[in-house]
Amino acid sequence: MKKIISVVGARPNFIKIAPVNKVLKTYSSRVKHIICHTGQHFDEKMSKVFFEDLELPKPDYNLEVHGGSHAEQTAKIMVEFEKVLLEEKPDLVIVVGDVNSTLACSITASKLHIKVAHIEAGLRSFDREMPEEINRILTDVISDFLFVTEDSGLENLDHEGIDKSKVHFVGNVMIDSLYHYLPKIEKSNILKELKLTSKDYILFTFHRPRNVDSKIYLTELVDSINQLARRSTCVFPVHPRTANKLQEFGLNTKLHSNIIITEPIGYIDFMCLVKSARLIITDSGGIQEESTYLGVQCITVRDNTERPVTVKVGTNQLIGRKLSKVINAANKILDNDLKKGNIPELWDGKAAERIIDILSKKLDF
Ligand code: UDP
């Protein structure tokens, strides 16, 4: 019997591990699959609701590392995860994405000579001021199996000198979840609950430190959202980081009455909001991909993207952080000047199957 530990820590991780867990269930006579939650995101709205929506079992381990600086969080997760590894002695650790838990657990496993698989390897924003970029680069360099979602990932890993035999282009597990849950997403009542009409609202999400941590920029961002709210109904599910900053800067009361402000929303309802939006304006990583898959217009308020296929092939537009440009781009879309898009290669709901198929051959299970 082989043993695999999958690590989850933050909201996007739950969505990425759910399809892997589903496929590994079909191997249950040969593989014991253990889920370890580091506790990075721990509350009801950022964690618990995802376990319910995505039918994930209660984690076998919860390291309960909440908050702290990057160094504190990474170090605490390493200390706690090492205990789990020494107890369980797994054959493989699976990490996903680019959060601190991804880096902390891959280093810990690698130093104990336990093989590491990184799902969503090779993505690069080429912006080392983003903590995620540091996490991605370091995780990739110590991983034994690198599973890539798009062409750019293959090129980046090649440039960084990663041995090609470790790299596998498999598609996108985030899209596996979307593909699998689409029938449920289509039945969500969220539009009714929020009194929204399909294709008649703009959906906003913002949480990147660069966009929400500065008072000057966040004030301008709120002004820009308000400007668009004069033209269209808006929905703004607010990330906890952003909620704190809006409050700290006294901006939480400054949002236009045409903006429906909510707490973070569970996966099924949120994806229904994404699918039915006329336009999404975001700085999220995952939402660039989900909107591309669903063919929904997306404006990314960042200077770079680690997911260039969403711009090259999909409906995403990388507009930058200049807010006058964001408003112009949004107005164009509201005037029906739309960007055509296609679904990127291998984003077909079968990435987790490909990953487990490769691992089963390599690890012999
Ligand atoms: N998401 C959600 N509810 C929300 C906001 C996001 O279910 O209110 C989901 C959505 O699928 C998104 C994922 O969480 O792709 C990750 O979101 P986030 O933008 O926080 O992380 P990033 O992808 O930027 O790391």
Short mmCIF file of C-alpha atoms and ligand atoms in Angstrom, two decimals:
data_model
loop_
_atom_site.label_atom_id
_atom_site.label_comp_id
_atom_site.label_asym_id
_atom_site.label_seq_id
_atom_site.Cartn_x
_atom_site.Cartn_y
_atom_site.Cartn_z
CA MET A 1 0.00 0.00 0.00
CA LYS A 2 1.43 3.39 -1.01
CA LYS A 3 0.82 6.52 1.01
CA ILE A 4 0.29 10.01 -0.46
CA ILE A 5 -0.15 13.21 1.54
CA SER A 6 -1.85 16.14 -0.22
CA VAL A 7 -1.31 19.57 1.28
CA VAL A 8 -3.97 22.27 1.29
CA GLY A 9 -3.71 25.65 2.96
CA ALA A 10 -5.64 28.37 1.19
CA ARG A 11 -8.90 28.80 -0.73
CA PRO A 12 -7.60 28.02 -4.23
CA ASN A 13 -5.84 24.88 -2.92
CA PHE A 14 -9.11 23.24 -1.89
CA ILE A 15 -10.49 23.67 -5.41
CA LYS A 16 -7.32 22.14 -6.92
CA ILE A 17 -7.04 19.12 -4.59
CA ALA A 18 -10.74 18.13 -4.83
CA PRO A 19 -10.41 16.45 -8.27
CA VAL A 20 -7.14 14.75 -7.24
CA ASN A 21 -8.92 13.36 -4.19
CA LYS A 22 -11.77 12.08 -6.36
CA VAL A 23 -9.40 10.18 -8.67
CA LEU A 24 -7.31 8.82 -5.79
CA LYS A 25 -10.48 7.37 -4.25
CA THR A 26 -10.64 4.97 -7.18
CA TYR A 27 -7.18 3.72 -6.15
CA SER A 28 -8.13 3.22 -2.50
CA SER A 29 -7.13 -0.46 -2.43
CA ARG A 30 -3.59 0.54 -3.45
CA VAL A 31 -3.11 4.05 -2.11
CA LYS A 32 -3.84 5.64 1.24
CA HIS A 33 -4.59 9.31 0.57
CA ILE A 34 -4.07 11.64 3.51
CA ILE A 35 -5.13 15.30 3.42
CA CYS A 36 -3.18 17.78 5.52
CA HIS A 37 -4.66 21.27 6.02
CA THR A 38 -2.02 23.73 7.17
CA GLY A 39 -4.60 26.20 8.50
CA GLN A 40 -3.44 29.15 6.36
CA HIS A 41 -7.10 29.94 5.55
CA PHE A 42 -9.18 28.63 8.40
CA ASP A 43 -12.54 30.33 8.76
CA GLU A 44 -16.00 29.23 7.66
CA LYS A 45 -16.10 31.41 4.52
CA MET A 46 -12.55 30.82 3.27
CA SER A 47 -12.21 27.14 4.17
CA LYS A 48 -15.11 25.12 5.64
CA VAL A 49 -17.63 25.97 2.91
CA PHE A 50 -15.16 24.69 0.27
CA PHE A 51 -14.86 21.30 1.95
CA GLU A 52 -18.66 21.03 1.81
CA ASP A 53 -19.12 22.38 -1.73
CA LEU A 54 -16.28 20.29 -3.18
CA GLU A 55 -17.13 17.13 -1.20
CA LEU A 56 -13.70 17.00 0.38
CA PRO A 57 -13.35 14.80 3.47
CA LYS A 58 -12.42 16.37 6.80
CA PRO A 59 -8.61 16.76 6.68
CA ASP A 60 -6.69 13.96 8.42
CA TYR A 61 -4.37 16.59 9.86
CA ASN A 62 -4.91 20.26 10.63
CA LEU A 63 -1.69 22.06 11.50
CA GLU A 64 -3.65 25.12 12.63
CA VAL A 65 -1.01 27.62 11.59
CA HIS A 66 -3.01 30.83 11.36
CA GLY A 67 -1.62 34.19 10.25
CA GLY A 68 1.80 35.60 11.07
CA SER A 69 4.42 37.14 8.81
CA HIS A 70 5.54 35.18 5.75
CA ALA A 71 8.59 33.89 7.61
CA GLU A 72 6.62 32.96 10.73
CA GLN A 73 3.91 31.20 8.78
CA THR A 74 6.32 29.30 6.53
CA ALA A 75 8.52 28.27 9.45
CA LYS A 76 5.61 27.17 11.66
CA ILE A 77 4.12 25.07 8.86
CA MET A 78 7.53 23.44 8.26
CA VAL A 79 7.92 22.51 11.94
CA GLU A 80 4.42 21.04 12.18
CA PHE A 81 4.50 19.31 8.79
CA GLU A 82 7.81 17.62 9.59
CA LYS A 83 6.10 15.88 12.52
CA VAL A 84 3.36 14.60 10.18
CA LEU A 85 5.94 13.30 7.71
CA LEU A 86 7.97 11.54 10.41
CA GLU A 87 4.79 9.91 11.71
CA GLU A 88 3.30 8.90 8.34
CA LYS A 89 6.42 8.30 6.21
CA PRO A 90 4.54 8.84 2.92
CA ASP A 91 5.82 7.84 -0.53
CA LEU A 92 4.81 11.18 -2.00
CA VAL A 93 3.70 14.67 -1.01
CA ILE A 94 1.43 16.58 -3.41
CA VAL A 95 1.45 20.37 -3.25
CA VAL A 96 -0.59 22.74 -5.42
CA GLY A 97 -0.34 26.35 -6.54
CA ASP A 98 1.83 29.03 -5.03
CA VAL A 99 0.93 29.79 -1.42
CA ASN A 100 3.25 29.67 1.60
CA SER A 101 1.97 26.18 2.47
CA THR A 102 3.11 24.98 -0.98
CA LEU A 103 6.67 26.11 -0.38
CA ALA A 104 6.85 25.15 3.31
CA CYS A 105 5.65 21.59 2.74
CA SER A 106 7.68 20.95 -0.40
CA ILE A 107 10.92 21.97 1.35
CA THR A 108 10.11 19.89 4.41
CA ALA A 109 9.35 16.77 2.35
CA SER A 110 12.31 17.23 0.06
CA LYS A 111 14.75 17.46 3.02
CA LEU A 112 13.39 14.17 4.36
CA HIS A 113 13.99 12.64 0.89
CA ILE A 114 10.28 12.24 0.26
CA LYS A 115 9.22 12.76 -3.34
CA VAL A 116 7.27 15.94 -4.14
CA ALA A 117 4.70 16.50 -6.89
CA HIS A 118 3.86 20.12 -7.72
CA ILE A 119 0.54 20.66 -9.45
CA GLU A 120 0.35 23.96 -11.40
CA ALA A 121 4.12 24.10 -11.88
CA GLY A 122 5.99 26.50 -14.15
CA LEU A 123 3.71 29.55 -13.96
CA ARG A 124 5.74 32.78 -13.73
CA SER A 125 4.74 36.42 -13.38
CA PHE A 126 8.44 37.45 -13.49
CA ASP A 127 7.63 39.74 -10.59
CA ARG A 128 9.58 38.79 -7.49
CA GLU A 129 7.73 41.34 -5.40
CA MET A 130 4.83 38.88 -5.43
CA PRO A 131 5.32 36.37 -2.61
CA GLU A 132 3.65 33.76 -4.83
CA GLU A 133 6.43 34.09 -7.43
CA ILE A 134 9.09 33.18 -4.86
CA ASN A 135 6.97 30.23 -3.73
CA ARG A 136 6.55 29.00 -7.32
CA ILE A 137 10.22 29.21 -8.29
CA LEU A 138 11.50 27.51 -5.15
CA THR A 139 8.85 24.79 -5.14
CA ASP A 140 9.57 23.92 -8.77
CA VAL A 141 13.30 23.64 -8.26
CA ILE A 142 12.92 20.98 -5.54
CA SER A 143 9.95 19.06 -6.97
CA ASP A 144 10.31 15.59 -8.51
CA PHE A 145 7.13 15.72 -10.59
CA LEU A 146 6.03 19.01 -12.17
CA PHE A 147 2.51 19.12 -13.59
CA VAL A 148 1.94 22.02 -15.95
CA THR A 149 -1.32 23.73 -16.99
CA GLU A 150 -0.24 25.73 -20.05
CA ASP A 151 2.52 26.12 -22.66
CA SER A 152 4.20 29.01 -20.88
CA GLY A 153 4.89 26.70 -17.94
CA LEU A 154 6.83 24.32 -20.18
CA GLU A 155 8.92 27.18 -21.58
CA ASN A 156 9.62 28.69 -18.16
CA LEU A 157 10.76 25.40 -16.65
CA ASP A 158 12.94 24.74 -19.68
CA HIS A 159 14.61 28.18 -19.33
CA GLU A 160 15.22 27.48 -15.66
CA GLY A 161 17.03 24.27 -16.54
CA ILE A 162 14.53 21.87 -14.99
CA ASP A 163 15.05 18.34 -16.30
CA LYS A 164 12.39 17.70 -18.97
CA SER A 165 11.76 14.17 -17.72
CA LYS A 166 10.22 15.64 -14.54
CA VAL A 167 7.80 17.90 -16.41
CA HIS A 168 4.33 16.82 -17.60
CA PHE A 169 1.76 18.92 -19.46
CA VAL A 170 -1.53 17.66 -18.05
CA GLY A 171 -4.07 20.48 -18.13
CA ASN A 172 -5.68 22.31 -15.26
CA VAL A 173 -7.11 20.78 -12.07
CA MET A 174 -8.93 24.04 -11.26
CA ILE A 175 -10.87 23.53 -14.48
CA ASP A 176 -11.50 19.87 -13.50
CA SER A 177 -13.50 21.16 -10.52
CA LEU A 178 -15.38 23.62 -12.67
CA TYR A 179 -16.15 20.95 -15.30
CA HIS A 180 -17.30 18.49 -12.65
CA TYR A 181 -19.51 20.91 -10.71
CA LEU A 182 -20.98 22.81 -13.67
CA PRO A 183 -24.41 21.11 -13.42
CA LYS A 184 -24.59 22.10 -9.73
CA ILE A 185 -23.30 25.61 -10.48
CA GLU A 186 -26.07 26.07 -13.03
CA LYS A 187 -28.65 25.23 -10.35
CA SER A 188 -27.35 27.76 -7.82
CA ASN A 189 -29.91 30.26 -6.48
CA ILE A 190 -27.39 33.02 -5.91
CA LEU A 191 -28.68 35.28 -8.72
CA LYS A 192 -32.17 35.19 -7.20
CA GLU A 193 -30.83 35.71 -3.69
CA LEU A 194 -28.88 38.80 -4.74
CA LYS A 195 -31.67 39.96 -7.12
CA LEU A 196 -29.35 39.87 -10.13
CA THR A 197 -30.09 39.34 -13.80
CA SER A 198 -27.82 37.08 -15.80
CA LYS A 199 -25.31 39.00 -17.99
CA ASP A 200 -26.35 42.28 -16.43
CA TYR A 201 -23.74 42.91 -13.72
CA ILE A 202 -20.01 43.38 -13.21
CA LEU A 203 -18.27 41.08 -10.73
CA PHE A 204 -15.27 42.49 -8.84
CA THR A 205 -12.64 40.67 -6.77
CA PHE A 206 -9.50 42.24 -5.35
CA HIS A 207 -7.02 40.92 -2.81
CA ARG A 208 -3.45 41.31 -4.10
CA PRO A 209 -1.33 43.32 -1.60
CA ARG A 210 -0.18 45.64 -4.39
CA ASN A 211 -3.79 46.66 -5.11
CA VAL A 212 -5.30 46.78 -1.64
CA ASP A 213 -2.52 47.60 0.83
CA SER A 214 -1.93 51.21 -0.25
CA LYS A 215 -4.47 53.80 0.86
CA ILE A 216 -3.89 55.95 -2.22
CA TYR A 217 -4.40 53.12 -4.69
CA LEU A 218 -7.35 51.53 -2.87
CA THR A 219 -9.07 54.93 -2.72
CA GLU A 220 -8.65 55.31 -6.50
CA LEU A 221 -9.86 51.75 -7.00
CA VAL A 222 -13.01 52.43 -4.97
CA ASP A 223 -13.59 55.61 -7.02
CA SER A 224 -13.26 53.60 -10.24
CA ILE A 225 -15.65 50.89 -9.06
CA ASN A 226 -18.12 53.63 -8.08
CA GLN A 227 -17.79 55.17 -11.53
CA LEU A 228 -18.68 51.85 -13.20
CA ALA A 229 -21.51 51.32 -10.69
CA ARG A 230 -23.22 54.37 -12.16
CA ARG A 231 -23.50 52.42 -15.40
CA SER A 232 -24.05 48.84 -14.25
CA THR A 233 -25.05 46.81 -11.20
CA CYS A 234 -21.92 45.51 -9.51
CA VAL A 235 -21.19 42.63 -7.14
CA PHE A 236 -18.14 42.72 -4.89
CA PRO A 237 -17.46 39.68 -2.68
CA VAL A 238 -14.79 41.08 -0.41
CA HIS A 239 -11.70 39.04 0.53
CA PRO A 240 -10.84 39.29 4.28
CA ARG A 241 -7.58 41.13 3.53
CA THR A 242 -9.44 43.71 1.43
CA ALA A 243 -12.22 44.06 4.03
CA ASN A 244 -9.61 44.90 6.68
CA LYS A 245 -7.94 47.47 4.44
CA LEU A 246 -11.25 49.11 3.40
CA GLN A 247 -12.08 49.46 7.07
CA GLU A 248 -8.61 50.68 8.06
CA PHE A 249 -8.69 53.39 5.37
CA GLY A 250 -12.31 54.37 6.11
CA LEU A 251 -13.41 53.32 2.62
CA ASN A 252 -15.96 50.67 3.57
CA THR A 253 -18.75 53.26 3.68
CA LYS A 254 -17.70 54.94 0.44
CA LEU A 255 -18.96 52.30 -2.02
CA HIS A 256 -21.86 53.27 -4.34
CA SER A 257 -25.33 51.93 -3.54
CA ASN A 258 -25.43 50.06 -6.88
CA ILE A 259 -22.69 47.73 -5.59
CA ILE A 260 -23.78 44.56 -3.82
CA ILE A 261 -21.10 43.97 -1.22
CA THR A 262 -20.82 40.47 0.23
CA GLU A 263 -18.46 38.36 2.31
CA PRO A 264 -16.42 35.74 0.40
CA ILE A 265 -18.88 33.39 -1.32
CA GLY A 266 -18.79 29.56 -1.41
CA TYR A 267 -17.47 27.83 -4.53
CA ILE A 268 -20.73 26.75 -6.20
CA ASP A 269 -22.48 30.12 -5.76
CA PHE A 270 -19.36 32.09 -6.64
CA MET A 271 -18.84 30.17 -9.88
CA CYS A 272 -22.46 30.82 -10.76
CA LEU A 273 -21.71 34.54 -10.32
CA VAL A 274 -18.64 34.17 -12.57
CA LYS A 275 -20.56 32.28 -15.25
CA SER A 276 -23.42 34.76 -15.39
CA ALA A 277 -21.38 37.97 -15.17
CA ARG A 278 -21.29 40.38 -18.10
CA LEU A 279 -17.78 41.30 -17.09
CA ILE A 280 -15.34 40.40 -14.32
CA ILE A 281 -12.75 42.87 -13.04
CA THR A 282 -10.20 41.12 -10.85
CA ASP A 283 -6.63 40.66 -9.66
CA SER A 284 -7.14 36.95 -8.92
CA GLY A 285 -5.09 34.18 -10.49
CA GLY A 286 -7.75 31.48 -10.58
CA ILE A 287 -10.55 33.71 -11.84
CA GLN A 288 -8.54 34.57 -14.98
CA GLU A 289 -8.64 30.85 -15.79
CA GLU A 290 -12.23 30.19 -14.81
CA SER A 291 -13.53 33.13 -16.85
CA THR A 292 -11.52 31.94 -19.85
CA TYR A 293 -13.00 28.45 -19.56
CA LEU A 294 -16.52 29.89 -19.31
CA GLY A 295 -15.94 32.46 -22.10
CA VAL A 296 -16.73 35.37 -19.77
CA GLN A 297 -15.11 38.78 -20.38
CA CYS A 298 -12.37 39.43 -17.82
CA ILE A 299 -10.22 42.47 -17.10
CA THR A 300 -7.15 41.79 -14.98
CA VAL A 301 -5.95 44.77 -12.97
CA ARG A 302 -2.30 43.77 -12.77
CA ASP A 303 0.89 44.59 -14.67
CA ASN A 304 1.65 40.92 -15.28
CA THR A 305 0.02 37.54 -15.32
CA GLU A 306 1.52 34.15 -14.60
CA ARG A 307 -1.31 32.71 -16.72
CA PRO A 308 -0.62 34.24 -20.19
CA VAL A 309 -2.69 31.60 -22.00
CA THR A 310 -5.81 33.31 -20.66
CA VAL A 311 -4.80 36.43 -22.62
CA LYS A 312 -3.35 34.64 -25.66
CA VAL A 313 -6.20 32.19 -26.10
CA GLY A 314 -8.94 33.19 -23.67
CA THR A 315 -11.21 36.13 -22.88
CA ASN A 316 -8.86 37.75 -20.37
CA GLN A 317 -7.37 41.23 -20.97
CA LEU A 318 -4.30 42.25 -19.00
CA ILE A 319 -4.95 45.97 -18.65
CA GLY A 320 -2.38 47.00 -16.02
CA ARG A 321 -3.02 49.04 -12.88
CA LYS A 322 -3.75 52.39 -14.45
CA LEU A 323 -7.39 52.82 -13.48
CA SER A 324 -8.39 55.16 -16.31
CA LYS A 325 -7.40 52.34 -18.68
CA VAL A 326 -9.43 49.85 -16.65
CA ILE A 327 -12.52 52.06 -16.90
CA ASN A 328 -12.04 52.50 -20.66
CA ALA A 329 -11.66 48.75 -21.18
CA ALA A 330 -14.74 48.07 -19.04
CA ASN A 331 -16.83 50.65 -20.93
CA LYS A 332 -15.84 49.05 -24.24
CA ILE A 333 -17.10 45.69 -23.01
CA LEU A 334 -20.31 47.27 -21.71
CA ASP A 335 -20.67 48.73 -25.23
CA ASN A 336 -20.49 45.14 -26.52
CA ASP A 337 -16.97 45.34 -27.94
CA LEU A 338 -16.10 41.84 -26.71
CA LYS A 339 -12.90 39.80 -26.77
CA LYS A 340 -13.36 36.42 -28.42
CA GLY A 341 -11.80 33.47 -26.64
CA ASN A 342 -11.20 29.75 -26.81
CA ILE A 343 -10.56 27.07 -24.22
CA PRO A 344 -6.83 26.34 -23.79
CA GLU A 345 -5.40 22.95 -24.68
CA LEU A 346 -6.16 20.09 -22.27
CA TRP A 347 -8.50 22.17 -20.08
CA ASP A 348 -11.03 19.37 -20.39
CA GLY A 349 -11.80 18.19 -16.87
CA LYS A 350 -9.32 15.30 -17.01
CA ALA A 351 -6.11 16.81 -15.60
CA ALA A 352 -6.31 14.95 -12.28
CA GLU A 353 -6.80 11.64 -14.12
CA ARG A 354 -3.68 12.34 -16.19
CA ILE A 355 -1.69 13.28 -13.08
CA ILE A 356 -2.63 10.17 -11.15
CA ASP A 357 -2.05 7.99 -14.19
CA ILE A 358 1.52 9.35 -14.49
CA LEU A 359 2.16 9.01 -10.75
CA SER A 360 0.80 5.46 -10.67
CA LYS A 361 3.30 4.45 -13.34
CA LYS A 362 6.22 6.29 -11.74
CA LEU A 363 5.50 5.13 -8.20
CA ASP A 364 4.09 1.75 -9.18
CA PHE A 365 0.64 1.71 -7.59
N1 UDP B 1 -13.56 32.02 -5.05
C1 UDP B 1 -14.74 31.70 -4.40
N2 UDP B 1 -15.42 32.69 -3.73
C2 UDP B 1 -15.01 33.99 -3.71
C3 UDP B 1 -13.81 34.31 -4.41
C4 UDP B 1 -13.10 33.31 -5.04
O1 UDP B 1 -15.18 30.54 -4.42
O2 UDP B 1 -15.68 34.82 -3.09
C5 UDP B 1 -12.79 30.93 -5.70
C6 UDP B 1 -12.63 31.04 -7.21
O3 UDP B 1 -12.80 29.75 -7.75
C7 UDP B 1 -11.20 31.50 -7.37
C8 UDP B 1 -10.53 30.85 -6.19
O4 UDP B 1 -11.50 30.91 -5.15
O5 UDP B 1 -10.61 31.07 -8.56
C9 UDP B 1 -9.24 31.48 -5.75
O6 UDP B 1 -9.48 32.78 -5.43
P1 UDP B 1 -8.45 33.90 -5.08
O7 UDP B 1 -8.72 34.98 -6.05
O8 UDP B 1 -8.60 34.18 -3.64
O9 UDP B 1 -6.98 33.29 -5.24
P2 UDP B 1 -5.88 33.33 -6.37
O10 UDP B 1 -6.36 32.46 -7.47
O11 UDP B 1 -5.66 34.75 -6.78
O12 UDP B 1 -4.68 32.77 -5.70
#
